[in-house]
Amino acid sequence: MILYLHGFRSSPLSMKSRLLAAQMQALGRANEWLCPQLPASPKLAIELALELVNKVAPEDLTIIGSSLGGYYATWLAEQLGCRAVLLNPAIVPLIDLEQHVGVTTEFHSDKPFEFKREYIDELRDFAVAKITQPQRYFLIAATGDEVLDYRDMLAHYQGAQQTVIAGSDHGISEFADYLAPVLAFCGMAPDAESKRQ
């Protein structure tokens, strides 16, 4: 099972989630793909994620998180003992998100998106000072990320499988090139299926 957690103000309509969903469909495993619209509240987002995977065994679960979703995915992986793929993950979103308090819209619609000041306090509850089992993590970090510093990501996920993309951007425009290694790490690649039989 893959649970995909999108980034701040994003949605299941993001390019990365749509590419992964299409690939899972092509593999005949669409029923093992979850990508909810996350509430703005970090507490409610985490509660939703936990509810969606509460019957999935940790060894059968990978959480893929992009940006703020990567921050959530890290906390969830530490709690649940599952694998996590981090795509330009936020490391200390408390600082970065202070400037976004207020009402805006979601990136892929005109739907209002309100980020309240108390949500910054909620984020503190999900901080992970140090990951405990680096082998359960796969980091993809772009040096050209215009929002977050890839060097913070490399330091935070030290010892994990890491792919550093020279250039690119926060959204990882060429994410299609990385579908195969991501799905292989999740145990979803066609060759992973044949090895299991």
mmCIF file of N, CA, C and O in Angstrom, residues 4 75 142 174:
data_model
loop_
_atom_site.group_PDB
_atom_site.id
_atom_site.type_symbol
_atom_site.label_atom_id
_atom_site.label_comp_id
_atom_site.label_asym_id
_atom_site.label_seq_id
_atom_site.Cartn_x
_atom_site.Cartn_y
_atom_site.Cartn_z
ATOM 1 N N TYR A 4 0.050 8.583 -0.268
ATOM 2 C CA TYR A 4 0.748 9.783 -0.752
ATOM 3 C C TYR A 4 0.206 11.007 -0.022
ATOM 4 O O TYR A 4 -1.007 11.254 0.005
ATOM 5 N N TRP A 75 7.243 11.653 10.448
ATOM 6 C CA TRP A 75 6.678 11.365 11.774
ATOM 7 C C TRP A 75 5.886 10.065 11.749
ATOM 8 O O TRP A 75 6.019 9.218 12.634
ATOM 9 N N ALA A 142 16.261 18.093 -4.608
ATOM 10 C CA ALA A 142 16.717 18.879 -5.766
ATOM 11 C C ALA A 142 17.551 20.071 -5.299
ATOM 12 O O ALA A 142 17.123 20.830 -4.432
ATOM 13 N N GLU A 174 10.795 17.030 -13.317
ATOM 14 C CA GLU A 174 11.100 15.810 -14.074
ATOM 15 C C GLU A 174 10.849 14.550 -13.239
ATOM 16 O O GLU A 174 11.513 13.535 -13.397
#
